Amino acid sequence: MINRIFMNEMSWTSYQKRIEGGALILLPTGATEQHGPHLPMGTDAMLATAVAADVAKKLDAIVAPVLSFGYKSQPKMGGGNHFCGTTSLDADTLAHVLRDVIKEFARHGARKLVLINGHYENMMFTIEGVDLAMRELAYRGIQDFQVMRLEYWDFTKRETLEKIFPGGFPGFDLEHAAVMETSLMLHHHPHLVDMSALPDDGPASFPPYDIYPTRTGWVPCSGVLSPAQGCSAEKGKLLADDYATGVTGAIRKEFPNVKERS
Ligand code: ZN
Ligand code: MN
């Protein structure tokens, strides 16, 4: 019986049955990071989880608990680590947490994993975590474990971007707490968006280099890198549909043995 989506909500016995039946594991990765005065700090974690949950409504897949701490926020894409509340991991900690949980999934019999990243700065360290785990699994003779790794925003269709940004797209890096994330939150978690607190500073403009210690003055005080004005739940639904159909399609293509959800 396939009824639950979240691993946290399953008993070990039903988890075991699902894994033995070939269920896919979806692991969302996010951050605890400021997202302006209008969005919660768990935005990246919640959005990666929402994409995973939408996929698990279509395929025989289990959503593992989201990794809610991420790699250090960078000024040019997340506002920076200097904001109160932005609570981050060192690179090797993040890679090792991923390595450890991936090995556990494999030890319990899972053979397919999709890592859904929702926090830009995590990217290389999720790759490292996958690589470390795969190397160790290979040493132990487990050669048939497969991982798909993705950033969900890469599944945004060009037509959707044109509809959402008729005046031109500022770029995914500057989309921190801006139109896309705010629209997605209005779609998935409207009660967590404070529309009365939308800031109107930005867009941020950065030079083509970094300086350390961080020049916090380069970052708008609100923490938002582009204005979120123009966000809406309808735009959020367009984006969410792109991610649900795009990610599900990629999994069907690469892992053809994964069953449809019954
Ligand atoms: Zn974000
Ligand atoms: Mn982020």
mmCIF file of C-alpha atoms in Angstrom, residues 51 54 152-153 155-157 160-161 164-165 172 175 179-185 187-188 232-246:
data_model
loop_
_atom_site.group_PDB
_atom_site.id
_atom_site.type_symbol
_atom_site.label_atom_id
_atom_site.label_comp_id
_atom_site.label_asym_id
_atom_site.label_seq_id
_atom_site.Cartn_x
_atom_site.Cartn_y
_atom_site.Cartn_z
ATOM 1 C CA VAL A 51 9.031 20.125 -5.184
ATOM 2 C CA ASP A 54 4.812 17.158 -5.761
ATOM 3 C CA TYR A 152 14.902 22.825 -8.923
ATOM 4 C CA TRP A 153 14.958 26.282 -10.571
ATOM 5 C CA PHE A 155 13.464 23.290 -14.549
ATOM 6 C CA THR A 156 11.883 26.726 -15.105
ATOM 7 C CA LYS A 157 10.582 26.856 -18.679
ATOM 8 C CA THR A 160 7.173 30.714 -17.816
ATOM 9 C CA LEU A 161 10.037 33.174 -17.294
ATOM 10 C CA ILE A 164 6.545 36.105 -15.032
ATOM 11 C CA PHE A 165 9.119 38.713 -16.077
ATOM 12 C CA PHE A 172 18.478 33.261 -10.735
ATOM 13 C CA GLU A 175 16.140 36.062 -7.357
ATOM 14 C CA VAL A 179 9.465 37.423 -7.354
ATOM 15 C CA MET A 180 10.099 33.696 -7.860
ATOM 16 C CA GLU A 181 10.597 32.581 -4.267
ATOM 17 C CA THR A 182 7.833 34.865 -2.980
ATOM 18 C CA SER A 183 5.405 33.615 -5.662
ATOM 19 C CA LEU A 184 6.278 29.979 -4.892
ATOM 20 C CA MET A 185 5.720 30.600 -1.189
ATOM 21 C CA HIS A 187 1.423 29.096 -3.828
ATOM 22 C CA HIS A 188 2.729 26.492 -1.355
ATOM 23 C CA SER A 232 1.564 36.292 -7.023
ATOM 24 C CA ALA A 233 0.224 32.873 -6.153
ATOM 25 C CA GLU A 234 -0.697 32.384 -9.849
ATOM 26 C CA LYS A 235 2.944 32.902 -10.865
ATOM 27 C CA GLY A 236 3.928 30.518 -8.086
ATOM 28 C CA LYS A 237 1.620 27.863 -9.509
ATOM 29 C CA LEU A 238 3.123 28.233 -13.003
ATOM 30 C CA LEU A 239 6.590 27.689 -11.512
ATOM 31 C CA ALA A 240 5.483 24.813 -9.278
ATOM 32 C CA ASP A 241 3.912 23.076 -12.298
ATOM 33 C CA ASP A 242 7.167 23.415 -14.261
ATOM 34 C CA TYR A 243 9.092 21.829 -11.397
ATOM 35 C CA ALA A 244 6.608 19.012 -10.731
ATOM 36 C CA THR A 245 6.349 17.990 -14.405
ATOM 37 C CA GLY A 246 10.005 18.693 -15.240
#
